[in-house]
PDB file of C-alpha atoms in Angstrom:
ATOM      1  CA  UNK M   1      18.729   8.062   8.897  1.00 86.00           C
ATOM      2  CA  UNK M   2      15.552   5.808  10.110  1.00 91.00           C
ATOM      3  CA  UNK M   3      15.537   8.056  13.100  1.00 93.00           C
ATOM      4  CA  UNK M   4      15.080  11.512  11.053  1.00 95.00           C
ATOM      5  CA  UNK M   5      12.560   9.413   8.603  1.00 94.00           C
ATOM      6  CA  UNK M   6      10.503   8.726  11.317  1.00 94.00           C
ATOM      7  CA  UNK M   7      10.578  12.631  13.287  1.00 96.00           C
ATOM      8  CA  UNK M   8       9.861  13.677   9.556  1.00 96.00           C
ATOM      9  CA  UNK M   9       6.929  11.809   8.904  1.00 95.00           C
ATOM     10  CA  UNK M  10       5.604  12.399  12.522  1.00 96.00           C
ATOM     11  CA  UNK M  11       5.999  15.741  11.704  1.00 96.00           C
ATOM     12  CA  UNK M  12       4.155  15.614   8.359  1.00 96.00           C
ATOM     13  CA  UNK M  13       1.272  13.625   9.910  1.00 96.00           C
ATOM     14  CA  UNK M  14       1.051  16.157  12.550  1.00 96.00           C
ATOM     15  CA  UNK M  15       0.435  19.048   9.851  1.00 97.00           C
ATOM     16  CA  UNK M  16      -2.170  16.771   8.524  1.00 97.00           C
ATOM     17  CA  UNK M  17      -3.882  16.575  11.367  1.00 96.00           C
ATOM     18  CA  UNK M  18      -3.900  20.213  11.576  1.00 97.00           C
ATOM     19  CA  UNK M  19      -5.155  20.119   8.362  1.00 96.00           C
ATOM     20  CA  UNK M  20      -7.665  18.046   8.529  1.00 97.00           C
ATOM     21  CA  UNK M  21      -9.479  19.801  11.313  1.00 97.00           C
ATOM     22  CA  UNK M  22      -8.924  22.819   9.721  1.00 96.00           C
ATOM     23  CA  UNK M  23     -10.803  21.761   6.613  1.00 96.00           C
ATOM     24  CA  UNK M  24     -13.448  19.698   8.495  1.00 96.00           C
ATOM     25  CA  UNK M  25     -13.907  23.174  10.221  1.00 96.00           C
ATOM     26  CA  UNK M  26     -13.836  25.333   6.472  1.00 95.00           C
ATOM     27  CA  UNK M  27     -16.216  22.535   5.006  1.00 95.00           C
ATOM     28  CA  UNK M  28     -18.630  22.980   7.879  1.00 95.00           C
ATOM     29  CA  UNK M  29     -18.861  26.500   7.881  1.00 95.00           C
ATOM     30  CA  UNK M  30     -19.197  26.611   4.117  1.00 93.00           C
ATOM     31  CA  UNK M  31     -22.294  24.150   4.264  1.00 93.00           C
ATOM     32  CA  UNK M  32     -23.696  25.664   6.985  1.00 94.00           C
ATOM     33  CA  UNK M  33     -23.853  29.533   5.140  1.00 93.00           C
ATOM     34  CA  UNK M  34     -24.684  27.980   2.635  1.00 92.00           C
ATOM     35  CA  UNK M  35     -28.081  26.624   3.662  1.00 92.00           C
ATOM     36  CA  UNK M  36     -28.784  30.074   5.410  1.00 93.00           C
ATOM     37  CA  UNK M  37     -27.909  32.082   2.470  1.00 92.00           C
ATOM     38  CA  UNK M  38     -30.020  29.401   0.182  1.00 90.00           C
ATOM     39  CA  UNK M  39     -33.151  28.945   2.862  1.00 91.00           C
ATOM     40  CA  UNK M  40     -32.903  32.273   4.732  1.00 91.00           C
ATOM     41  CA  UNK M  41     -31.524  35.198   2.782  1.00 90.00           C
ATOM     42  CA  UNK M  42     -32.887  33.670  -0.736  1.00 88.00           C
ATOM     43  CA  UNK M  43     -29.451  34.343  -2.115  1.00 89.00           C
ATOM     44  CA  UNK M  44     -27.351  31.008  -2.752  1.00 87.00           C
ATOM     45  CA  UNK M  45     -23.458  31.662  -2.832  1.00 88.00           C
ATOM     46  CA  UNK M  46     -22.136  29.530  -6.139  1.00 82.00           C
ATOM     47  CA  UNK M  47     -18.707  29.037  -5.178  1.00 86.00           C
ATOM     48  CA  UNK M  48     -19.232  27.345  -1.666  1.00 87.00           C
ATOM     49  CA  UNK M  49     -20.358  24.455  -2.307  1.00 86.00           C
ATOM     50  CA  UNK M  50     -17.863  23.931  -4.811  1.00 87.00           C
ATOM     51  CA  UNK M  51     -15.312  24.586  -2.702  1.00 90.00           C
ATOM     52  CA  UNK M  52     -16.948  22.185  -0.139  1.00 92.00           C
ATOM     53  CA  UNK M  53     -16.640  19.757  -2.418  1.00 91.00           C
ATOM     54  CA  UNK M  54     -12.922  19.900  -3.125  1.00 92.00           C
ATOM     55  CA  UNK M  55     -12.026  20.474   0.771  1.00 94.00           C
ATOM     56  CA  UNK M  56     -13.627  17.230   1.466  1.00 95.00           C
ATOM     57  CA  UNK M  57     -11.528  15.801  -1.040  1.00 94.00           C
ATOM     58  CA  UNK M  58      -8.162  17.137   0.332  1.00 95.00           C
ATOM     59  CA  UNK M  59      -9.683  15.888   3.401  1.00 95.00           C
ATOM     60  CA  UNK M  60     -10.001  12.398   2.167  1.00 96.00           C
ATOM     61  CA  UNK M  61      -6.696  12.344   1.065  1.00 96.00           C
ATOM     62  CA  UNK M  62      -4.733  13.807   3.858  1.00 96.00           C
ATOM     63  CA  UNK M  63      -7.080  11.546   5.952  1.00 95.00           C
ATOM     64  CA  UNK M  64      -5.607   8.558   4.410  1.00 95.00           C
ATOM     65  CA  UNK M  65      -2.018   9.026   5.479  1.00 95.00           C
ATOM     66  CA  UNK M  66      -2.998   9.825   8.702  1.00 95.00           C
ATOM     67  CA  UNK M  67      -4.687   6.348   8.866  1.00 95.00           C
ATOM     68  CA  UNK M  68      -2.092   4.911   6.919  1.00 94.00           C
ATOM     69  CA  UNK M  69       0.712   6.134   9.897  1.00 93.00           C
ATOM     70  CA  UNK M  70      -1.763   4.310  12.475  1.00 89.00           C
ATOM     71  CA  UNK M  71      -1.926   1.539  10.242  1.00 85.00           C
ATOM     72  CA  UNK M  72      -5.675   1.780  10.435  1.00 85.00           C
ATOM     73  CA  UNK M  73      -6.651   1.047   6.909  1.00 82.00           C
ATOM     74  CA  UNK M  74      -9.132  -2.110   6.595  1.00 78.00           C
ATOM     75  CA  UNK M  75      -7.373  -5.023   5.902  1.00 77.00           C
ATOM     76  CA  UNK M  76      -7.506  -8.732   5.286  1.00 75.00           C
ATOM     77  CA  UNK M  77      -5.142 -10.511   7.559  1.00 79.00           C
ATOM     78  CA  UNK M  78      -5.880 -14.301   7.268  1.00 80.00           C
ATOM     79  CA  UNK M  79      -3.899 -15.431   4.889  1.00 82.00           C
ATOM     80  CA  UNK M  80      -1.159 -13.578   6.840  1.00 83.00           C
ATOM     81  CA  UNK M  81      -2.158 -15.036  10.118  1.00 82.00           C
ATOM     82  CA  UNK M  82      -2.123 -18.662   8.922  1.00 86.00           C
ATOM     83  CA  UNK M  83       1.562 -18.672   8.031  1.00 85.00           C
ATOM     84  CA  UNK M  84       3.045 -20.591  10.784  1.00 86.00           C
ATOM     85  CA  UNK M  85       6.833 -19.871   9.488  1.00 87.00           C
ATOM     86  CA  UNK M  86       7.767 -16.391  11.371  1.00 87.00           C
ATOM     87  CA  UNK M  87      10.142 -15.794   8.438  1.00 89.00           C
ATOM     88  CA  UNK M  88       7.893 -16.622   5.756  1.00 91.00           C
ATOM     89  CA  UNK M  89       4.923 -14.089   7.587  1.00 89.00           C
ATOM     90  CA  UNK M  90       7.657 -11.707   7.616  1.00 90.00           C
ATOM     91  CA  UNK M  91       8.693 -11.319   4.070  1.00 91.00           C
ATOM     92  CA  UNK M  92       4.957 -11.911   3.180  1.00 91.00           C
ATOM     93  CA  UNK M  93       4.447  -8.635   5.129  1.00 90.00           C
ATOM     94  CA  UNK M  94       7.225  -6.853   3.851  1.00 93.00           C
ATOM     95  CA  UNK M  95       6.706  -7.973   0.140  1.00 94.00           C
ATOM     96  CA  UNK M  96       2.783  -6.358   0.717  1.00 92.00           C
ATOM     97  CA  UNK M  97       4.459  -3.124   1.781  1.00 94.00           C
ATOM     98  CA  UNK M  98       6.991  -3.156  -0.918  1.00 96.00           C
ATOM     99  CA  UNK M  99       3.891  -3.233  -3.192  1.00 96.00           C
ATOM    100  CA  UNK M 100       2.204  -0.701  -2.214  1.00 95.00           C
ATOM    101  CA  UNK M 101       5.047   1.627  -2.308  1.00 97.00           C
ATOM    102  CA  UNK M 102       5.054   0.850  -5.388  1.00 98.00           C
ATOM    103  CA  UNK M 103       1.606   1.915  -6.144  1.00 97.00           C
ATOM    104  CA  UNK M 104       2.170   5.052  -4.338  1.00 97.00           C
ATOM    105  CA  UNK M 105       5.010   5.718  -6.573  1.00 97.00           C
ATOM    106  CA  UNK M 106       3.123   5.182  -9.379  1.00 98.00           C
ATOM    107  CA  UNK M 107       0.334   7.751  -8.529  1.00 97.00           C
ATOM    108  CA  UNK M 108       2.972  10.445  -7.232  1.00 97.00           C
ATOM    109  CA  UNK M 109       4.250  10.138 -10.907  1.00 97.00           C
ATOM    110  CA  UNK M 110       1.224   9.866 -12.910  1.00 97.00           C
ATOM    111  CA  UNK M 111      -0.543  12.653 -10.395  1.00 97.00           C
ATOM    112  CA  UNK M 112       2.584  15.248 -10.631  1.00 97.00           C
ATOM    113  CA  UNK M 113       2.343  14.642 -14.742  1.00 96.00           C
ATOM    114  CA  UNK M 114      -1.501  15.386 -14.327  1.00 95.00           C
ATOM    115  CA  UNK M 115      -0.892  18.139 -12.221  1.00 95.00           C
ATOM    116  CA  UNK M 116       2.060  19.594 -14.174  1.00 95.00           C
ATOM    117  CA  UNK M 117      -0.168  19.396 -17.622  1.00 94.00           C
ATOM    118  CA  UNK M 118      -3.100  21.362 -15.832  1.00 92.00           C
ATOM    119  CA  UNK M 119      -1.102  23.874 -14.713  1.00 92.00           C
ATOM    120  CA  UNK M 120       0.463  24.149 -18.379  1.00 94.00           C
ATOM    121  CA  UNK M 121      -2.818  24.598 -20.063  1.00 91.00           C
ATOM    122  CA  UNK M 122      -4.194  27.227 -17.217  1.00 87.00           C
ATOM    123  CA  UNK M 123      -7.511  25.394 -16.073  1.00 84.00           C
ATOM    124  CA  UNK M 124      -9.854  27.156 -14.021  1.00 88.00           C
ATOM    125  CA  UNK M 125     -12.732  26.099 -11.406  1.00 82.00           C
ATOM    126  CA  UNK M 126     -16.294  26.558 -12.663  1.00 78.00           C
ATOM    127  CA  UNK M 127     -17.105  29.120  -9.982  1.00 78.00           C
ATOM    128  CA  UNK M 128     -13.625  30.118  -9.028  1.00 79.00           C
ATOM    129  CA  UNK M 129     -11.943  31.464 -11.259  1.00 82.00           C
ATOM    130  CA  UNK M 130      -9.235  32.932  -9.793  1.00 83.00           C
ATOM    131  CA  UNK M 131      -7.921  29.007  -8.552  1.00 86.00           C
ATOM    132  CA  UNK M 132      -6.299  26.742 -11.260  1.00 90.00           C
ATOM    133  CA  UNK M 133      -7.816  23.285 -11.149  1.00 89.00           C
ATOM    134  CA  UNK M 134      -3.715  22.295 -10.659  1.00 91.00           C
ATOM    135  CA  UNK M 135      -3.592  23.634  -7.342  1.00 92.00           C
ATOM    136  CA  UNK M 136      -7.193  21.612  -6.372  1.00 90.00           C
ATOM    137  CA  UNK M 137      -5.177  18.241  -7.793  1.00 93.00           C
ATOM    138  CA  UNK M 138      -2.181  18.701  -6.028  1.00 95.00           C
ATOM    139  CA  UNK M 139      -3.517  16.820  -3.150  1.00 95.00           C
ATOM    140  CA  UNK M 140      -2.903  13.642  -5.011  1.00 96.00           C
ATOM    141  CA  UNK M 141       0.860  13.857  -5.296  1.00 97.00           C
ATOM    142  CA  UNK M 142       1.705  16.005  -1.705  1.00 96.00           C
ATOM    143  CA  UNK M 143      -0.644  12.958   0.578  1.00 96.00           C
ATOM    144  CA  UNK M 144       1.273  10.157  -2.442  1.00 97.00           C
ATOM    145  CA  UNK M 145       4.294  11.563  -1.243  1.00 97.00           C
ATOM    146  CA  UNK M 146       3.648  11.687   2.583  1.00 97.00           C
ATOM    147  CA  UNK M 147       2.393   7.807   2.338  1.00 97.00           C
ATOM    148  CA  UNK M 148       5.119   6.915   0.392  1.00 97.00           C
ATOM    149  CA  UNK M 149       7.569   8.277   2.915  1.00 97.00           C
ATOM    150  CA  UNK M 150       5.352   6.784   5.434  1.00 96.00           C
ATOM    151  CA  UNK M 151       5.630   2.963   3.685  1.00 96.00           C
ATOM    152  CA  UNK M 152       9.288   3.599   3.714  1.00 96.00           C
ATOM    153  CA  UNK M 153       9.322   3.926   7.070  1.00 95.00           C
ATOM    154  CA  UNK M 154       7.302   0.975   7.779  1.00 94.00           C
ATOM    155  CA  UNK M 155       9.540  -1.114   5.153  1.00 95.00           C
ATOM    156  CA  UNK M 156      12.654  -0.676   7.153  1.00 95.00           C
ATOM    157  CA  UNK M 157      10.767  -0.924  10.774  1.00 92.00           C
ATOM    158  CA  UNK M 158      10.199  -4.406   9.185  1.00 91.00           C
ATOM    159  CA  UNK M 159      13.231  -5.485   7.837  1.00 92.00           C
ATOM    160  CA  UNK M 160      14.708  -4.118  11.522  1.00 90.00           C
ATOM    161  CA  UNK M 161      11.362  -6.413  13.668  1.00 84.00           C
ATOM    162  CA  UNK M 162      13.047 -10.030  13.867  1.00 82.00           C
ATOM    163  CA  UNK M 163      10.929 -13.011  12.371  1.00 69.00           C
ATOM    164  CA  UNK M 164       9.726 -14.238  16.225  1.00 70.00           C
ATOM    165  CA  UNK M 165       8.551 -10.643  16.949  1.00 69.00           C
ATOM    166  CA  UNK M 166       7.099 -10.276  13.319  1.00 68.00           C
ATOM    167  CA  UNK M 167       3.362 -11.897  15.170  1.00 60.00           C
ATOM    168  CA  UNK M 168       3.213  -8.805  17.804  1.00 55.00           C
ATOM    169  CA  UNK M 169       3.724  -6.345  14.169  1.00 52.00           C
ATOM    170  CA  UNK M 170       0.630  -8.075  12.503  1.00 51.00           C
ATOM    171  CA  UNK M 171      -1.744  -7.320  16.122  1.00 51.00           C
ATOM    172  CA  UNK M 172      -0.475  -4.036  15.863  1.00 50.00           C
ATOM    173  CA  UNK M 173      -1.405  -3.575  12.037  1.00 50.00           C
ATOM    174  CA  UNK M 174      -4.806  -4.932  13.058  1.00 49.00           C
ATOM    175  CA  UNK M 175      -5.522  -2.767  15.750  1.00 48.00           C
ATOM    176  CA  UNK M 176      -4.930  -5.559  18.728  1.00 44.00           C
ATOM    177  CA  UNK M 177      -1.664  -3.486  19.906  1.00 40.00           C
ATOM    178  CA  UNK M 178      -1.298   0.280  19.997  1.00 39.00           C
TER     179      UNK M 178
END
């Protein structure tokens, strides 16, 4: 089971990456007509840099699991670090992660809700009319969903780490070890 977890989320964060180059890419080539069509031509396109706007948000999104899978995201390891107990740093580490699959459940909830009720009540963007604002939002729940199955993974890769080895998992979780 922990081995098809872990080829599924590999999987998923290689479609993000995908993804994220391909909207880098989009976002680039949206900004950069724009300024022609604005500076050059005299004739501004309304809907690009709208759409700019809510690629770079997908992108920030899908960006974060991707980070999250590398365990790149900035944090604040001292308290950890000063538990001499191996055991003790362990379930420290594992109650953190615990937590924040919590949180992520919380927003894949709350997001799908917010998501769902858009849909309901047919929202469109200002200068695209033919996209529902649901379909912008979705990003929230599909990357909630990918980090939660992401935590999970890291949850039982902790539980499975024994205490004495728990040290090397905190270097790694800073950076030190790749």
């Amino acid at each position: 089971m922990y081995k098809v977890l872990c080829k599924l989320n590999d999987s998923i964060y290689n479609v993000f990456k995908v993804l994220i180059i391909c909207l880098l890419l989009a976002m680039s080539i949206m900004v950069f007509s724009q300024v022609v069509f604005r500076y050059v031509l005299k004739s501004p396109i309304a809907w690009s840099e709208e759409l700019s706007t809510y690629c770079f948000s997908w992108l920030a999104f899908f960006g974060a699991a991707v980070v999250l899978k590398n365990d790149n995201h900035v944090n604040v390891s001292s308290f950890v670090d000063r538990i001499n107990n191996k055991s003790l740093r362990k379930t420290v580490i594992l109650f953190s992660q615990v937590l924040v699959l919590a949180f992520l459940g919380m927003v894949v909830y709350y997001s799908t809700n917010l998501v769902a009720m858009l849909l309901q009540n047919d929202q469109r963007l200002l200068n695209l009319e033919s996209i529902r604002v649901g379909y912008v939002f979705m990003q929230v729940p599909i990357s909630g969903l990918a980090m939660g199955l992401l935590m999970v993974e890291k949850i039982i890769g902790t539980l499975k780490t024994k205490a004495d080895d728990i040290g090397q998992q905190t270097e790694r979780m800073e950076g030190g070890v790749e």
